Tab-separated table of C-alpha atoms in Angstrom:
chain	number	residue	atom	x	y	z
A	291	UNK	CA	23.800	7.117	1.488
A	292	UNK	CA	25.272	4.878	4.514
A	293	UNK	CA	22.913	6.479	6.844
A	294	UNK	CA	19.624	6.755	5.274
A	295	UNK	CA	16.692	4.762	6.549
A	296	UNK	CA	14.652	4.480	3.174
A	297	UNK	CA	16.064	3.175	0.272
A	298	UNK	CA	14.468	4.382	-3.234
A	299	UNK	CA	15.185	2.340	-6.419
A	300	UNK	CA	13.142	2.149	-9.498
A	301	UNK	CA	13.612	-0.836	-11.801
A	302	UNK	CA	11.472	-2.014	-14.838
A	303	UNK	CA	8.971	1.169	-14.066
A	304	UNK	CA	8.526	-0.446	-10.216
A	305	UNK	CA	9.745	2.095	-7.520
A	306	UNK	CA	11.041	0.113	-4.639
A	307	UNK	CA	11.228	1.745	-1.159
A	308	UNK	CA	12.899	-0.246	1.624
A	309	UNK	CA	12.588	0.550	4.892
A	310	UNK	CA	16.095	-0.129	6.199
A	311	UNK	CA	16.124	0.703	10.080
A	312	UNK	CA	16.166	-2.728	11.757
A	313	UNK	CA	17.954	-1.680	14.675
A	314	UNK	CA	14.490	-0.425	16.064
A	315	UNK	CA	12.236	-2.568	14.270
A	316	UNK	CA	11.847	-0.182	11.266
A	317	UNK	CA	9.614	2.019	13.671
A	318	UNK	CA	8.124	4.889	12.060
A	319	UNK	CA	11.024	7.585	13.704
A	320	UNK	CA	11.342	11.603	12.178
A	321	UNK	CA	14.081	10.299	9.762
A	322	UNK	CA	12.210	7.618	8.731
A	323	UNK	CA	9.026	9.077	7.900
A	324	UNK	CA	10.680	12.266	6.670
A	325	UNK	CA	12.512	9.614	3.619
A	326	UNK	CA	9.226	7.371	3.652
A	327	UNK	CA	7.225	10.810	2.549
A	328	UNK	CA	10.284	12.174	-0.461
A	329	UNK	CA	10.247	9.006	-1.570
A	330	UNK	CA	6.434	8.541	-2.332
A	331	UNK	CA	6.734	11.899	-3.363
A	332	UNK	CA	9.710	10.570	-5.996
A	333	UNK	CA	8.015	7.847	-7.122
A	334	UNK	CA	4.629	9.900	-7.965
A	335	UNK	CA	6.642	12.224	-9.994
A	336	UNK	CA	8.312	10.361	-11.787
A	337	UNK	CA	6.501	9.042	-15.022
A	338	UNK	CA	8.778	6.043	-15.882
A	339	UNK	CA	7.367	5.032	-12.437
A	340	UNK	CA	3.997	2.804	-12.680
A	341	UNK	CA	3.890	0.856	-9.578
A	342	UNK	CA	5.306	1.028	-6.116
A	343	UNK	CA	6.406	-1.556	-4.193
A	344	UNK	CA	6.948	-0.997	-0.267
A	345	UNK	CA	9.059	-3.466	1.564
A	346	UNK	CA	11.837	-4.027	4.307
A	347	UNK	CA	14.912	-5.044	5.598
A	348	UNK	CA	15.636	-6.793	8.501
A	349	UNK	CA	12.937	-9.528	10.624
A	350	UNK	CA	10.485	-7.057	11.235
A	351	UNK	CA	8.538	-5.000	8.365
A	352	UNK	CA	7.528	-1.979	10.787
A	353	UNK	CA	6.881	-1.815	14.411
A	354	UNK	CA	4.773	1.785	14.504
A	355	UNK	CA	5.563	5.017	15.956
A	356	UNK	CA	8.823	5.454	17.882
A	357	UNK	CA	8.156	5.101	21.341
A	358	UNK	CA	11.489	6.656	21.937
A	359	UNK	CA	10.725	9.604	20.320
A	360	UNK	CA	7.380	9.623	21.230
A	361	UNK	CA	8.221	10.064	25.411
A	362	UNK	CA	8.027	12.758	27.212
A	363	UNK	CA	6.349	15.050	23.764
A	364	UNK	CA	3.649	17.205	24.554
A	365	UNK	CA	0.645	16.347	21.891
A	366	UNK	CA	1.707	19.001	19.465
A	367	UNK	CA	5.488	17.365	19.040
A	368	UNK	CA	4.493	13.936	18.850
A	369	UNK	CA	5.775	12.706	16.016
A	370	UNK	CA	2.080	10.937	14.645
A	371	UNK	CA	1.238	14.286	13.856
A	372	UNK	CA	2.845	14.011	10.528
A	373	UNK	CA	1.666	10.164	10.077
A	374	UNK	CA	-1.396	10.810	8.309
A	375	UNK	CA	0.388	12.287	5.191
A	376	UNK	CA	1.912	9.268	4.670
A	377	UNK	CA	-1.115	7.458	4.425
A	378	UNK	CA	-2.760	9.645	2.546
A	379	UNK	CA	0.688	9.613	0.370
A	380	UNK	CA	0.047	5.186	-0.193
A	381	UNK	CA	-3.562	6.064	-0.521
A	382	UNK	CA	-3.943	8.409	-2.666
A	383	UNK	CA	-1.429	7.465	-5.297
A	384	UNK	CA	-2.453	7.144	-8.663
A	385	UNK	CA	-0.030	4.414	-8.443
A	386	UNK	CA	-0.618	1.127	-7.677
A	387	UNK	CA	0.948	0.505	-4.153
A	388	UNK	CA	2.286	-3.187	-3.008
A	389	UNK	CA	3.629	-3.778	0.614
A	390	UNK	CA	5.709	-7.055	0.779
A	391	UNK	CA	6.047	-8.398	4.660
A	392	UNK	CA	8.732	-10.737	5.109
A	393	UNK	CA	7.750	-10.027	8.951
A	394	UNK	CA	5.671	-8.680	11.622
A	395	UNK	CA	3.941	-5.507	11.924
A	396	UNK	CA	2.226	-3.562	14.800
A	397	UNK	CA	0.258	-0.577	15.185
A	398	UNK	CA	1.278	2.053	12.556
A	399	UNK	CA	2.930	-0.200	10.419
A	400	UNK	CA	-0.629	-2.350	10.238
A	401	UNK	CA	-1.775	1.696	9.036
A	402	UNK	CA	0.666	1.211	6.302
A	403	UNK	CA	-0.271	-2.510	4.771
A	404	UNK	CA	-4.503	-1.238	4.628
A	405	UNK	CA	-3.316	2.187	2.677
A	406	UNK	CA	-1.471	-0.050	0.198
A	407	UNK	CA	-3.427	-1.588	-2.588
A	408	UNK	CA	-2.234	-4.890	-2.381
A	409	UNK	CA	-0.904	-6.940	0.526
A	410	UNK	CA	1.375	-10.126	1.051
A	411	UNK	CA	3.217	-11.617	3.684
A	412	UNK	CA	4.838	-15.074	4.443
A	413	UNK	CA	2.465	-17.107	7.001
A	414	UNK	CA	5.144	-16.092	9.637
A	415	UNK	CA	4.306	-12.350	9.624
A	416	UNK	CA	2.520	-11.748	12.857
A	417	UNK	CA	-0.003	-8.646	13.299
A	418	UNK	CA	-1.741	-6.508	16.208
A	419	UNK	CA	-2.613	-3.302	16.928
A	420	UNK	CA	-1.171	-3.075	20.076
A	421	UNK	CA	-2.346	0.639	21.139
A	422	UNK	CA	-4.331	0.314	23.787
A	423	UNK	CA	-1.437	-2.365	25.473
A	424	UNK	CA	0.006	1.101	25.866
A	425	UNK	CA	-3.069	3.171	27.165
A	426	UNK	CA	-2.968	5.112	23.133
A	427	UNK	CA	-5.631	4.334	21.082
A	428	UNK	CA	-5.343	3.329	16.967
A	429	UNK	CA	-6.873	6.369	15.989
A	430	UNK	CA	-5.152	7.727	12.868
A	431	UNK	CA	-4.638	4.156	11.299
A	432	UNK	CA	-8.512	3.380	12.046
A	433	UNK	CA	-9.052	5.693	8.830
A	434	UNK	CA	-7.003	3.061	6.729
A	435	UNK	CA	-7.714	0.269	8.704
A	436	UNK	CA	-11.579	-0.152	9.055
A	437	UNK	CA	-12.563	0.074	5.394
A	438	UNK	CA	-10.266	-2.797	5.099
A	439	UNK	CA	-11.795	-5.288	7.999
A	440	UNK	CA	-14.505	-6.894	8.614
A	441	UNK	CA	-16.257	-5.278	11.375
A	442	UNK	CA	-16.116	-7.487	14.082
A	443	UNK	CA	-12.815	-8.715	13.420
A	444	UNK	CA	-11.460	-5.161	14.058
A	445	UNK	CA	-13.626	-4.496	17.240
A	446	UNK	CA	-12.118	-7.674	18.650
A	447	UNK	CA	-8.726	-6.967	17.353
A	448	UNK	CA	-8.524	-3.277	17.920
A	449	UNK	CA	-10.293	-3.509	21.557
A	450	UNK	CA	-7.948	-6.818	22.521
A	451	UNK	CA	-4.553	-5.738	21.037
A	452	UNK	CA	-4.125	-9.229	20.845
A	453	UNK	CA	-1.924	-10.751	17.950
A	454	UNK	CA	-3.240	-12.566	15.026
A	455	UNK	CA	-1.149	-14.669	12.294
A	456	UNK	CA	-0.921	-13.835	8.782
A	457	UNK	CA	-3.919	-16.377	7.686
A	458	UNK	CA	-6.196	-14.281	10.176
A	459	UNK	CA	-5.034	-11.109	8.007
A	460	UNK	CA	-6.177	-12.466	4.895
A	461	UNK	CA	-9.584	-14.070	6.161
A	462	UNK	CA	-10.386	-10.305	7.760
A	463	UNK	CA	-9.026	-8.309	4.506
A	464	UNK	CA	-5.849	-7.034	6.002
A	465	UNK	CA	-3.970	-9.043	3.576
A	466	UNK	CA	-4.049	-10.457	0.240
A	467	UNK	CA	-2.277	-13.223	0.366
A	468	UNK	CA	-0.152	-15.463	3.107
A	469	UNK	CA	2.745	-17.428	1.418
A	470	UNK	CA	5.742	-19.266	1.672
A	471	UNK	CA	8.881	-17.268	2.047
A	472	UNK	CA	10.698	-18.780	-0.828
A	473	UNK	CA	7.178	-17.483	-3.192
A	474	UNK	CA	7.127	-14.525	-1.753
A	475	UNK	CA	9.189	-12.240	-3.950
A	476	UNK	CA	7.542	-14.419	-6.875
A	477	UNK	CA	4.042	-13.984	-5.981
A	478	UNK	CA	5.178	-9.909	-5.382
A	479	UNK	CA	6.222	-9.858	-8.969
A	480	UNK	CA	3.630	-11.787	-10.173
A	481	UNK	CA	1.141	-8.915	-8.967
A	482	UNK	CA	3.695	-5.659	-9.996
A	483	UNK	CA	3.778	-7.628	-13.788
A	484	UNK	CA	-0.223	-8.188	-13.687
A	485	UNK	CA	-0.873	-3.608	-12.290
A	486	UNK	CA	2.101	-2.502	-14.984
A	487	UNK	CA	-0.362	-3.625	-17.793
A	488	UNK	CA	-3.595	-1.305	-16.936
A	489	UNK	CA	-3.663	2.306	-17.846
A	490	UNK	CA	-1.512	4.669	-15.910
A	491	UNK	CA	-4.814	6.954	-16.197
A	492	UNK	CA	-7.236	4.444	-16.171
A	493	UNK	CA	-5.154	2.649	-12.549
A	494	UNK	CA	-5.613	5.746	-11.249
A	495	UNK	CA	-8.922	7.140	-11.534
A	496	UNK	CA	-9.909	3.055	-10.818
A	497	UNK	CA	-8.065	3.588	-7.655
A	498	UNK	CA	-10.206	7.024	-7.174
A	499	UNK	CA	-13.336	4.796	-7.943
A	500	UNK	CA	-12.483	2.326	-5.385
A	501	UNK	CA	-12.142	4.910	-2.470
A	502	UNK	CA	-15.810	7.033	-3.803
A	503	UNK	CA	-18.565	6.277	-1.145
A	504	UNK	CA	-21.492	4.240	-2.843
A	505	UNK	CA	-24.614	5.568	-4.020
A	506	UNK	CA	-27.441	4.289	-1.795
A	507	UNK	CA	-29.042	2.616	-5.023
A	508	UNK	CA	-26.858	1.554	-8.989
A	509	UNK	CA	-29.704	4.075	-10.438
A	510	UNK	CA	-28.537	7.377	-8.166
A	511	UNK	CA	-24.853	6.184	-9.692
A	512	UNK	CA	-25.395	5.304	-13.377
A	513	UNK	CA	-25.162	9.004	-15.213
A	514	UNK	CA	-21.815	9.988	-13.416
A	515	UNK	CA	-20.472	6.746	-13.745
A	516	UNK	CA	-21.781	6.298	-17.798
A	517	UNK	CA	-20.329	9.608	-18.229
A	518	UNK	CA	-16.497	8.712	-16.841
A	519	UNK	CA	-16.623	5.388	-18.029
A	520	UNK	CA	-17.636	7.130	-21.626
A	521	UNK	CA	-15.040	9.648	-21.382
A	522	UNK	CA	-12.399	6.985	-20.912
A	523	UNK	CA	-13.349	4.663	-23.846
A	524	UNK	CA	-13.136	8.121	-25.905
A	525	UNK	CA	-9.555	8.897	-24.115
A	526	UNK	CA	-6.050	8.778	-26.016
A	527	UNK	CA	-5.117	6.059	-23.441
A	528	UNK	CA	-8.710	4.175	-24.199
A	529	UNK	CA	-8.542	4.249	-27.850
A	530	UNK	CA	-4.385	3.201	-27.432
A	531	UNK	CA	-6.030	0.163	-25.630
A	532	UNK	CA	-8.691	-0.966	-28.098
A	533	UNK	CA	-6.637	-0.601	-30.807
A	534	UNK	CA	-3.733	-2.733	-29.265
A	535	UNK	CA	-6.395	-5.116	-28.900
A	536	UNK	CA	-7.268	-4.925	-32.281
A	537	UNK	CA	-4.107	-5.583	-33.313
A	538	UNK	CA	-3.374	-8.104	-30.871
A	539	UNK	CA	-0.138	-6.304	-29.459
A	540	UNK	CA	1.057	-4.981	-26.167
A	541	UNK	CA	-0.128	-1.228	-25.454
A	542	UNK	CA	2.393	1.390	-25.640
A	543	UNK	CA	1.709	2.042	-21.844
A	544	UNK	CA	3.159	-1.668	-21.636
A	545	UNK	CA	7.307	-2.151	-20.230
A	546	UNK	CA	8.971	-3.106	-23.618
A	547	UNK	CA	10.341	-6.205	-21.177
A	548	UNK	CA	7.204	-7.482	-19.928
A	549	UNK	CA	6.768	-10.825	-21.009
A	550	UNK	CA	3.424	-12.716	-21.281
C-alpha cells in the first residue's frame, strides 16, 4: 500500500521491515507503531521466517516518539503507552532480530537498536537520548537500554542527552559494529547468513538464556542448565544437527540457497 509506513517483505526466510516515514524522521507515530507491532507479529508467525531484519528508509533510522502527537495528551493518551510492546515484541522473539542504521537515532528509536539482537550502523549514524533536552525522562527504553551499556557510559549519556557517534555506540555496547556505508548491507547479510544456520528452537531458547538473570554462583546454575542443555542434545532438532554433522551436510533447518 502507497500509504503505509512499514513495509514487510520476507526473502530467503529473512523478514524485512522498513520503516518508511521520512517525512518526520521515521518517529515512532500511532500508524507507525500500530504496522511496526503486525508486522513483528507476521514475521513470528510465520515459520518460513528465521530471522528479522529491521531497517529504514530515508537519512534518519528513527527519531522516537512523535512529539506531534505527543502535545497536548493527558498521560493516559500518550502514545508511549503502547511502546513497550514493541520492545518486548524485538525482545522477546524467538527470532533473531537485526537493526541496520544507515542513520541517526534518538530517544525511542535508541529503545529499538538495544531490544534487537544485533546492531550495525555506518560511522555516520549519530545517537542520544535526548529526553531530558525535553524535560521527559528515558524511562521505558532504560529497560532495553541499560542491560546493553556500560554503566557509566549511560549515566553520562542518559543524564547529558548529549550526542555520541557510532564508534562511541560500539565501545559502550549499543552497537555491534560501525562500518562503511558501501559494507553495510554486506556486513548485514553476512550476520542474517551466519543466525539462519542455528536451530530455530535452539536460537530461541539461546535467546531466552541470554535474557535469564545469573545465578549468584555456576554451582546454584548447573542442574537446570545440565538438564536443558540435555534435553536439547536429545531433541529432534539436536539429533537433526549431530547427524548433519556426521554426515558432513547442511541441516534440514538450513535455506536450500545458503551457500558456504
Amino acid at each position: 500500500m502507497a500509504d503505509e509506513l512499514v513495509h514487510y517483505d520476507v526473502v530467503g526466510g529473512a523478514a524485512t521491515i522498513t520503516l518508511d516515514s521520512p517525512h518526520n524522521r521515521n518517529a515512532l507515530s500511532a500508524q507507525l507503531r500500530r504496522e511496526l507491532s503486525e508486522s513483528l507479529d507476521k514475521a513470528v508467525a510465520d515459520d518460513a521466517v528465521r530471522v528479522v531484519l529491521l531497517t529504514h528508509t530515508g537519512p534518519v533510522f528513527c527519531a522516537g516518539m512523535d512529539l506531534k502527537e505527543a502535545r497536548g495528551a493527558g498521560a493516559g493518551a500518550q502514545g508511549v503507552n503502547e511502546f513497550p510492546k514493541i520492545l518486548d515484541q524485538l525482545w522477546t522473539s524467538p527470532k533473531p532480530v537485526v537493526a541496520r542504521l544507515a542513520g541517526p537515532a534518538r530517544a525511542g528509536g535508541i529503545g529499538m537498536i538495544a531490544a534487537c539482537d544485533i546492531a550495525v550502523a555506518v560511522p555516520e549514524a549519530t545517537f542520544a537520548f535526548s529526553e531530558v533536552r525535553i524535560g521527559v525522562i528515558p524511562a521505558v527504553i532504560s529497560l532495553t537500554v541499560l542491560p546493553r551499556l556500560n554503566p557509566r557510559a549511560a549515566h553520562e549519556l542518559f543524564l547529558t542527552g548529549d550526542v555520541f557517534d557510532a564508534q562511541r555506540a560500539v565501545e559502550i555496547g549499543l552497537l555491534n559494529a560501525a562500518v562503511p556505508a558501501a559494507e553495510l548491507d554486506e556486513t548485514v547479510a553476512r550476520y542474517l547468513k551466519s543466525l539462519t544456520l542455528g536451530g530455530p528452537k535452539a536460537l530461541a531458547a539461546t535467546k531466552t538464556l541470554l535474557s535469564k538473570p545469573r545465578p549468584a554462583t555456576p554451582s546454584e546454575g548447573f542442574a537446570a542448565m545440565n538438564e536443558l542443555s540435555a534435553g536439547f542434545f536429545a531433541s529432534e532438532e539436536g539429533q537433526e544437527g549431530i547427524l548433519a554433522f556426521a554426515q558432513k551436510r547442511k541441516p534440514n533447518w538450513v535455506p536450500e540457497d545458503h551457500t558456504d
